[in-house]
PDB file of C-alpha atoms in Angstrom:
ATOM      1  CA  UNK C   1       0.051   0.043  -0.100  1.00  0.00           C
ATOM      2  CA  UNK C   2       2.729   2.541   1.061  1.00  0.00           C
ATOM      3  CA  UNK C   3       4.557   1.523  -2.403  1.00  0.00           C
ATOM      4  CA  UNK C   4       1.387   2.097  -4.263  1.00  0.00           C
ATOM      5  CA  UNK C   5       1.009   5.560  -2.469  1.00  0.00           C
ATOM      6  CA  UNK C   6       4.649   6.364  -3.273  1.00  0.00           C
ATOM      7  CA  UNK C   7       3.978   5.628  -7.079  1.00  0.00           C
ATOM      8  CA  UNK C   8       0.959   7.837  -7.092  1.00  0.00           C
ATOM      9  CA  UNK C   9       2.859  10.662  -5.360  1.00  0.00           C
ATOM     10  CA  UNK C  10       5.567  10.268  -8.245  1.00  0.00           C
ATOM     11  CA  UNK C  11       2.866  10.843 -10.597  1.00  0.00           C
ATOM     12  CA  UNK C  12       1.651  13.872  -8.969  1.00  0.00           C
ATOM     13  CA  UNK C  13       5.048  15.390  -8.281  1.00  0.00           C
ATOM     14  CA  UNK C  14       5.344  17.283 -11.789  1.00  0.00           C
ATOM     15  CA  UNK C  15       2.169  19.183 -10.968  1.00  0.00           C
ATOM     16  CA  UNK C  16       3.407  19.947  -7.580  1.00  0.00           C
ATOM     17  CA  UNK C  17       6.627  21.272  -8.834  1.00  0.00           C
ATOM     18  CA  UNK C  18       4.962  23.356 -11.631  1.00  0.00           C
ATOM     19  CA  UNK C  19       2.471  24.942  -9.051  1.00  0.00           C
ATOM     20  CA  UNK C  20       5.320  25.547  -6.419  1.00  0.00           C
ATOM     21  CA  UNK C  21       7.650  27.182  -9.120  1.00  0.00           C
ATOM     22  CA  UNK C  22       5.122  29.615 -10.601  1.00  0.00           C
ATOM     23  CA  UNK C  23       3.756  30.419  -7.077  1.00  0.00           C
ATOM     24  CA  UNK C  24       7.022  30.820  -5.446  1.00  0.00           C
ATOM     25  CA  UNK C  25       9.498  32.030  -8.041  1.00  0.00           C
ATOM     26  CA  UNK C  26       7.369  33.654 -10.742  1.00  0.00           C
ATOM     27  CA  UNK C  27       4.515  35.185  -8.631  1.00  0.00           C
ATOM     28  CA  UNK C  28       6.935  35.294  -5.611  1.00  0.00           C
ATOM     29  CA  UNK C  29       4.140  34.727  -3.052  1.00  0.00           C
ATOM     30  CA  UNK C  30       3.725  32.192  -0.458  1.00  0.00           C
ATOM     31  CA  UNK C  31       1.366  29.196  -0.871  1.00  0.00           C
ATOM     32  CA  UNK C  32      -2.018  30.256   0.790  1.00  0.00           C
ATOM     33  CA  UNK C  33      -3.500  27.768   3.131  1.00  0.00           C
ATOM     34  CA  UNK C  34      -0.288  25.510   3.215  1.00  0.00           C
ATOM     35  CA  UNK C  35      -1.845  23.085   5.838  1.00  0.00           C
ATOM     36  CA  UNK C  36      -4.975  22.675   3.755  1.00  0.00           C
ATOM     37  CA  UNK C  37      -3.143  22.201   0.597  1.00  0.00           C
ATOM     38  CA  UNK C  38      -0.956  19.443   2.215  1.00  0.00           C
ATOM     39  CA  UNK C  39      -4.057  17.622   3.586  1.00  0.00           C
ATOM     40  CA  UNK C  40      -5.867  17.846   0.226  1.00  0.00           C
ATOM     41  CA  UNK C  41      -2.691  16.532  -1.400  1.00  0.00           C
ATOM     42  CA  UNK C  42      -2.650  13.511   1.014  1.00  0.00           C
ATOM     43  CA  UNK C  43      -6.241  12.831   0.035  1.00  0.00           C
ATOM     44  CA  UNK C  44      -5.539  13.005  -3.606  1.00  0.00           C
ATOM     45  CA  UNK C  45      -2.568  10.521  -3.383  1.00  0.00           C
ATOM     46  CA  UNK C  46      -4.530   8.028  -1.262  1.00  0.00           C
ATOM     47  CA  UNK C  47      -7.750   8.458  -3.389  1.00  0.00           C
ATOM     48  CA  UNK C  48      -5.647   7.929  -6.652  1.00  0.00           C
ATOM     49  CA  UNK C  49      -4.069   4.868  -5.246  1.00  0.00           C
ATOM     50  CA  UNK C  50      -7.488   3.331  -4.346  1.00  0.00           C
ATOM     51  CA  UNK C  51      -8.819   4.233  -7.735  1.00  0.00           C
ATOM     52  CA  UNK C  52      -6.027   2.506  -9.501  1.00  0.00           C
ATOM     53  CA  UNK C  53      -6.547  -0.551  -7.360  1.00  0.00           C
ATOM     54  CA  UNK C  54     -10.254  -0.450  -8.233  1.00  0.00           C
ATOM     55  CA  UNK C  55      -9.638  -0.283 -11.965  1.00  0.00           C
ATOM     56  CA  UNK C  56      -7.272  -3.333 -11.733  1.00  0.00           C
ATOM     57  CA  UNK C  57      -9.630  -5.376  -9.455  1.00  0.00           C
ATOM     58  CA  UNK C  58     -13.020  -4.268 -10.755  1.00  0.00           C
ATOM     59  CA  UNK C  59     -13.470  -2.509 -13.943  1.00  0.00           C
ATOM     60  CA  UNK C  60     -10.779  -3.973 -16.159  1.00  0.00           C
ATOM     61  CA  UNK C  61     -11.668  -7.537 -14.972  1.00  0.00           C
ATOM     62  CA  UNK C  62     -15.407  -7.188 -15.611  1.00  0.00           C
ATOM     63  CA  UNK C  63     -15.110  -5.589 -18.931  1.00  0.00           C
ATOM     64  CA  UNK C  64     -12.708  -8.265 -20.144  1.00  0.00           C
ATOM     65  CA  UNK C  65     -14.678 -11.241 -18.850  1.00  0.00           C
ATOM     66  CA  UNK C  66     -17.898 -10.000 -20.232  1.00  0.00           C
ATOM     67  CA  UNK C  67     -16.355  -9.261 -23.617  1.00  0.00           C
ATOM     68  CA  UNK C  68     -14.931 -12.804 -23.601  1.00  0.00           C
ATOM     69  CA  UNK C  69     -18.148 -14.315 -22.481  1.00  0.00           C
ATOM     70  CA  UNK C  70     -20.146 -12.728 -25.349  1.00  0.00           C
ATOM     71  CA  UNK C  71     -17.467 -13.809 -27.875  1.00  0.00           C
ATOM     72  CA  UNK C  72     -17.661 -17.397 -26.634  1.00  0.00           C
ATOM     73  CA  UNK C  73     -21.520 -17.282 -26.734  1.00  0.00           C
ATOM     74  CA  UNK C  74     -21.158 -16.392 -30.452  1.00  0.00           C
ATOM     75  CA  UNK C  75     -24.212 -13.949 -30.528  1.00  0.00           C
ATOM     76  CA  UNK C  76     -23.425 -10.869 -32.347  1.00  0.00           C
ATOM     77  CA  UNK C  77     -26.683  -9.225 -31.781  1.00  0.00           C
ATOM     78  CA  UNK C  78     -26.295  -9.436 -28.066  1.00  0.00           C
ATOM     79  CA  UNK C  79     -22.665  -8.343 -28.077  1.00  0.00           C
ATOM     80  CA  UNK C  80     -23.781  -5.168 -30.025  1.00  0.00           C
ATOM     81  CA  UNK C  81     -26.737  -4.421 -27.738  1.00  0.00           C
ATOM     82  CA  UNK C  82     -24.327  -4.875 -24.692  1.00  0.00           C
ATOM     83  CA  UNK C  83     -21.735  -2.603 -26.359  1.00  0.00           C
ATOM     84  CA  UNK C  84     -24.278   0.083 -26.947  1.00  0.00           C
ATOM     85  CA  UNK C  85     -25.678  -0.042 -23.501  1.00  0.00           C
ATOM     86  CA  UNK C  86     -22.261   0.006 -21.850  1.00  0.00           C
ATOM     87  CA  UNK C  87     -21.370   3.135 -23.861  1.00  0.00           C
ATOM     88  CA  UNK C  88     -24.652   4.815 -23.023  1.00  0.00           C
ATOM     89  CA  UNK C  89     -24.617   3.792 -19.344  1.00  0.00           C
ATOM     90  CA  UNK C  90     -20.969   4.829 -18.625  1.00  0.00           C
ATOM     91  CA  UNK C  91     -21.397   8.114 -20.407  1.00  0.00           C
ATOM     92  CA  UNK C  92     -24.516   9.067 -18.613  1.00  0.00           C
ATOM     93  CA  UNK C  93     -22.600   8.519 -15.303  1.00  0.00           C
ATOM     94  CA  UNK C  94     -19.515  10.545 -16.278  1.00  0.00           C
ATOM     95  CA  UNK C  95     -19.225  13.441 -13.822  1.00  0.00           C
ATOM     96  CA  UNK C  96     -17.246  15.410 -16.373  1.00  0.00           C
ATOM     97  CA  UNK C  97     -20.093  15.296 -18.991  1.00  0.00           C
ATOM     98  CA  UNK C  98     -22.788  16.500 -16.211  1.00  0.00           C
ATOM     99  CA  UNK C  99     -20.448  19.471 -15.389  1.00  0.00           C
ATOM    100  CA  UNK C 100     -20.120  20.418 -19.147  1.00  0.00           C
ATOM    101  CA  UNK C 101     -23.768  20.006 -20.009  1.00  0.00           C
ATOM    102  CA  UNK C 102     -24.855  21.967 -16.829  1.00  0.00           C
ATOM    103  CA  UNK C 103     -22.468  24.804 -17.789  1.00  0.00           C
ATOM    104  CA  UNK C 104     -23.488  24.646 -21.565  1.00  0.00           C
ATOM    105  CA  UNK C 105     -27.108  25.031 -20.418  1.00  0.00           C
ATOM    106  CA  UNK C 106     -26.324  28.071 -18.308  1.00  0.00           C
ATOM    107  CA  UNK C 107     -24.365  29.869 -20.915  1.00  0.00           C
ATOM    108  CA  UNK C 108     -27.012  29.049 -23.705  1.00  0.00           C
ATOM    109  CA  UNK C 109     -29.645  30.559 -21.249  1.00  0.00           C
ATOM    110  CA  UNK C 110     -27.435  33.759 -20.715  1.00  0.00           C
ATOM    111  CA  UNK C 111     -26.864  33.913 -24.387  1.00  0.00           C
ATOM    112  CA  UNK C 112     -30.631  33.940 -25.315  1.00  0.00           C
ATOM    113  CA  UNK C 113     -30.420  30.518 -27.103  1.00  0.00           C
ATOM    114  CA  UNK C 114     -33.007  29.063 -24.580  1.00  0.00           C
ATOM    115  CA  UNK C 115     -35.322  30.480 -22.023  1.00  0.00           C
ATOM    116  CA  UNK C 116     -33.582  31.650 -18.940  1.00  0.00           C
ATOM    117  CA  UNK C 117     -35.280  29.453 -16.356  1.00  0.00           C
ATOM    118  CA  UNK C 118     -34.534  26.154 -14.464  1.00  0.00           C
ATOM    119  CA  UNK C 119     -36.933  24.088 -16.524  1.00  0.00           C
ATOM    120  CA  UNK C 120     -35.391  25.073 -19.866  1.00  0.00           C
ATOM    121  CA  UNK C 121     -31.695  24.728 -18.744  1.00  0.00           C
ATOM    122  CA  UNK C 122     -32.478  21.306 -17.279  1.00  0.00           C
ATOM    123  CA  UNK C 123     -34.279  20.238 -20.467  1.00  0.00           C
ATOM    124  CA  UNK C 124     -31.405  21.543 -22.497  1.00  0.00           C
ATOM    125  CA  UNK C 125     -28.714  19.885 -20.421  1.00  0.00           C
ATOM    126  CA  UNK C 126     -30.532  16.571 -20.230  1.00  0.00           C
ATOM    127  CA  UNK C 127     -30.949  16.505 -23.969  1.00  0.00           C
ATOM    128  CA  UNK C 128     -27.419  17.310 -24.632  1.00  0.00           C
ATOM    129  CA  UNK C 129     -26.348  14.688 -22.220  1.00  0.00           C
ATOM    130  CA  UNK C 130     -28.549  12.148 -23.725  1.00  0.00           C
ATOM    131  CA  UNK C 131     -27.374  13.004 -27.187  1.00  0.00           C
ATOM    132  CA  UNK C 132     -23.765  12.442 -26.225  1.00  0.00           C
ATOM    133  CA  UNK C 133     -24.559   9.113 -24.397  1.00  0.00           C
ATOM    134  CA  UNK C 134     -26.232   7.869 -27.348  1.00  0.00           C
ATOM    135  CA  UNK C 135     -23.446   8.749 -29.674  1.00  0.00           C
ATOM    136  CA  UNK C 136     -21.031   7.063 -27.412  1.00  0.00           C
ATOM    137  CA  UNK C 137     -23.071   3.884 -27.426  1.00  0.00           C
ATOM    138  CA  UNK C 138     -23.279   3.924 -31.219  1.00  0.00           C
ATOM    139  CA  UNK C 139     -19.606   4.445 -31.361  1.00  0.00           C
ATOM    140  CA  UNK C 140     -18.911   1.431 -29.384  1.00  0.00           C
ATOM    141  CA  UNK C 141     -21.177  -0.521 -31.809  1.00  0.00           C
ATOM    142  CA  UNK C 142     -18.958   0.709 -34.719  1.00  0.00           C
ATOM    143  CA  UNK C 143     -15.920  -0.005 -32.766  1.00  0.00           C
ATOM    144  CA  UNK C 144     -16.875  -3.617 -31.874  1.00  0.00           C
ATOM    145  CA  UNK C 145     -17.973  -4.178 -35.641  1.00  0.00           C
ATOM    146  CA  UNK C 146     -14.607  -3.095 -36.523  1.00  0.00           C
ATOM    147  CA  UNK C 147     -13.013  -5.589 -34.387  1.00  0.00           C
ATOM    148  CA  UNK C 148     -15.197  -8.367 -35.599  1.00  0.00           C
ATOM    149  CA  UNK C 149     -14.883  -7.463 -39.455  1.00  0.00           C
ATOM    150  CA  UNK C 150     -11.026  -6.613 -39.143  1.00  0.00           C
ATOM    151  CA  UNK C 151     -11.733  -3.024 -40.747  1.00  0.00           C
ATOM    152  CA  UNK C 152      -8.745  -0.683 -40.715  1.00  0.00           C
ATOM    153  CA  UNK C 153      -9.189   1.889 -38.076  1.00  0.00           C
ATOM    154  CA  UNK C 154      -7.129   4.513 -39.782  1.00  0.00           C
ATOM    155  CA  UNK C 155      -9.660   4.841 -42.677  1.00  0.00           C
ATOM    156  CA  UNK C 156     -12.613   5.092 -40.379  1.00  0.00           C
ATOM    157  CA  UNK C 157     -11.039   7.799 -38.260  1.00  0.00           C
ATOM    158  CA  UNK C 158      -9.947   9.853 -41.115  1.00  0.00           C
ATOM    159  CA  UNK C 159     -13.399   9.669 -42.739  1.00  0.00           C
ATOM    160  CA  UNK C 160     -14.791  10.467 -39.418  1.00  0.00           C
ATOM    161  CA  UNK C 161     -12.753  13.582 -38.867  1.00  0.00           C
ATOM    162  CA  UNK C 162     -13.435  14.773 -42.317  1.00  0.00           C
ATOM    163  CA  UNK C 163     -17.172  14.582 -41.616  1.00  0.00           C
ATOM    164  CA  UNK C 164     -16.462  16.461 -38.281  1.00  0.00           C
ATOM    165  CA  UNK C 165     -14.870  19.259 -40.376  1.00  0.00           C
ATOM    166  CA  UNK C 166     -17.752  19.349 -42.744  1.00  0.00           C
ATOM    167  CA  UNK C 167     -20.319  19.609 -39.938  1.00  0.00           C
ATOM    168  CA  UNK C 168     -18.369  22.532 -38.394  1.00  0.00           C
ATOM    169  CA  UNK C 169     -19.240  24.756 -41.384  1.00  0.00           C
ATOM    170  CA  UNK C 170     -22.960  24.046 -41.091  1.00  0.00           C
ATOM    171  CA  UNK C 171     -23.261  23.976 -37.249  1.00  0.00           C
ATOM    172  CA  UNK C 172     -24.126  26.980 -35.110  1.00  0.00           C
ATOM    173  CA  UNK C 173     -21.225  28.807 -33.971  1.00  0.00           C
ATOM    174  CA  UNK C 174     -22.364  28.598 -30.391  1.00  0.00           C
ATOM    175  CA  UNK C 175     -22.446  24.715 -30.408  1.00  0.00           C
ATOM    176  CA  UNK C 176     -19.168  24.040 -32.028  1.00  0.00           C
ATOM    177  CA  UNK C 177     -16.796  24.475 -28.834  1.00  0.00           C
ATOM    178  CA  UNK C 178     -19.250  22.482 -26.877  1.00  0.00           C
ATOM    179  CA  UNK C 179     -19.206  19.610 -29.489  1.00  0.00           C
ATOM    180  CA  UNK C 180     -15.489  19.557 -29.526  1.00  0.00           C
ATOM    181  CA  UNK C 181     -15.345  19.514 -25.718  1.00  0.00           C
ATOM    182  CA  UNK C 182     -17.893  16.600 -25.647  1.00  0.00           C
ATOM    183  CA  UNK C 183     -15.434  14.481 -27.354  1.00  0.00           C
ATOM    184  CA  UNK C 184     -13.072  14.864 -24.635  1.00  0.00           C
ATOM    185  CA  UNK C 185     -15.335  14.599 -21.544  1.00  0.00           C
ATOM    186  CA  UNK C 186     -16.809  11.229 -22.689  1.00  0.00           C
ATOM    187  CA  UNK C 187     -13.460   9.507 -22.315  1.00  0.00           C
ATOM    188  CA  UNK C 188     -12.964   9.980 -18.597  1.00  0.00           C
ATOM    189  CA  UNK C 189     -12.803   8.025 -15.321  1.00  0.00           C
ATOM    190  CA  UNK C 190     -15.675   5.599 -15.872  1.00  0.00           C
ATOM    191  CA  UNK C 191     -15.853   5.183 -19.584  1.00  0.00           C
ATOM    192  CA  UNK C 192     -12.219   4.427 -20.419  1.00  0.00           C
ATOM    193  CA  UNK C 193     -11.481   1.527 -18.232  1.00  0.00           C
ATOM    194  CA  UNK C 194     -14.495  -0.283 -19.180  1.00  0.00           C
ATOM    195  CA  UNK C 195     -14.321   0.463 -22.906  1.00  0.00           C
ATOM    196  CA  UNK C 196     -10.595  -0.446 -23.017  1.00  0.00           C
ATOM    197  CA  UNK C 197     -11.268  -3.616 -21.296  1.00  0.00           C
ATOM    198  CA  UNK C 198     -14.121  -4.353 -23.775  1.00  0.00           C
ATOM    199  CA  UNK C 199     -11.778  -4.092 -26.833  1.00  0.00           C
ATOM    200  CA  UNK C 200      -8.873  -5.956 -25.338  1.00  0.00           C
ATOM    201  CA  UNK C 201     -11.206  -8.736 -24.079  1.00  0.00           C
ATOM    202  CA  UNK C 202     -13.076  -8.997 -27.305  1.00  0.00           C
ATOM    203  CA  UNK C 203      -9.938  -9.147 -29.563  1.00  0.00           C
ATOM    204  CA  UNK C 204      -8.106 -11.598 -27.212  1.00  0.00           C
ATOM    205  CA  UNK C 205     -11.132 -13.965 -27.722  1.00  0.00           C
ATOM    206  CA  UNK C 206     -11.480 -13.813 -31.536  1.00  0.00           C
ATOM    207  CA  UNK C 207      -9.227 -15.942 -33.589  1.00  0.00           C
ATOM    208  CA  UNK C 208      -7.061 -13.880 -36.104  1.00  0.00           C
ATOM    209  CA  UNK C 209      -7.441 -10.547 -33.965  1.00  0.00           C
ATOM    210  CA  UNK C 210      -4.498  -9.151 -32.005  1.00  0.00           C
ATOM    211  CA  UNK C 211      -5.213  -7.078 -28.882  1.00  0.00           C
ATOM    212  CA  UNK C 212      -2.349  -4.639 -29.719  1.00  0.00           C
ATOM    213  CA  UNK C 213      -3.695  -3.959 -33.297  1.00  0.00           C
ATOM    214  CA  UNK C 214      -7.413  -4.423 -32.926  1.00  0.00           C
ATOM    215  CA  UNK C 215      -8.162  -4.099 -29.061  1.00  0.00           C
ATOM    216  CA  UNK C 216      -7.495  -0.466 -28.887  1.00  0.00           C
ATOM    217  CA  UNK C 217      -9.298   2.331 -30.820  1.00  0.00           C
ATOM    218  CA  UNK C 218     -12.656   2.185 -29.220  1.00  0.00           C
ATOM    219  CA  UNK C 219     -11.843   5.227 -27.230  1.00  0.00           C
ATOM    220  CA  UNK C 220     -11.127   7.131 -30.518  1.00  0.00           C
ATOM    221  CA  UNK C 221     -14.668   6.307 -31.755  1.00  0.00           C
ATOM    222  CA  UNK C 222     -15.991   7.349 -28.383  1.00  0.00           C
ATOM    223  CA  UNK C 223     -14.551  10.721 -28.811  1.00  0.00           C
ATOM    224  CA  UNK C 224     -15.285  11.206 -32.463  1.00  0.00           C
ATOM    225  CA  UNK C 225     -19.001  10.599 -32.698  1.00  0.00           C
ATOM    226  CA  UNK C 226     -19.962  12.910 -29.864  1.00  0.00           C
ATOM    227  CA  UNK C 227     -18.554  15.936 -31.801  1.00  0.00           C
ATOM    228  CA  UNK C 228     -20.699  14.928 -34.794  1.00  0.00           C
ATOM    229  CA  UNK C 229     -23.890  14.338 -32.895  1.00  0.00           C
ATOM    230  CA  UNK C 230     -23.572  17.518 -30.737  1.00  0.00           C
ATOM    231  CA  UNK C 231     -23.258  19.652 -33.851  1.00  0.00           C
ATOM    232  CA  UNK C 232     -26.378  18.038 -35.355  1.00  0.00           C
ATOM    233  CA  UNK C 233     -28.019  18.562 -31.957  1.00  0.00           C
ATOM    234  CA  UNK C 234     -27.133  22.350 -32.195  1.00  0.00           C
ATOM    235  CA  UNK C 235     -28.553  22.528 -35.769  1.00  0.00           C
ATOM    236  CA  UNK C 236     -31.805  20.976 -34.574  1.00  0.00           C
ATOM    237  CA  UNK C 237     -32.181  23.139 -31.624  1.00  0.00           C
ATOM    238  CA  UNK C 238     -31.576  26.390 -33.590  1.00  0.00           C
ATOM    239  CA  UNK C 239     -34.306  25.565 -36.085  1.00  0.00           C
TER     240      UNK C 239
END
């Protein structure tokens, strides 16, 4: 446990050095509330350590085992349904997405895009969050099909980003930044471990597939499709 905490502290050390350097050397000011910062840092190190343990013991294991079980079962339909539900469910649970959609609703209300009341902001945030979650679910379906069929990921990613660029010209200016950010917040603490485990577990169970070549890449689809769907969402809302 102490060894794991030491590793977590080493991971955080560059951030600590940067903050301390700019605070003490550039700004030439003492660190405010040094005791509170120290206690908070201890909590972060311990929390990060337990989080990594949890990933290794729980999320990675269950993701790989379920992917392998579906592969052995041989039912493509249920595998695709599971992939969609996994992507949708993990994205809905992402705290980062909740924060971004809530802030987007607040800014949209202040900018006059929607009515400036709680009900309209809640509806806007919920619709945006559901749109992103649906797109991630669909992204995992596409990614799983790629693993099953052996499609080249580079062609799909290049085509996808070309479509993102094309949609950027037609989407409302106010939604473009949110759309690009939505691609990032979907790949956070809950989604990434399960999605990675799904890809690696599935590719390990299928003859002729390599975990290194085919097992990774699902996260790329989970980042790509939300950008498209949110821009389309913006076009529909602006009508």
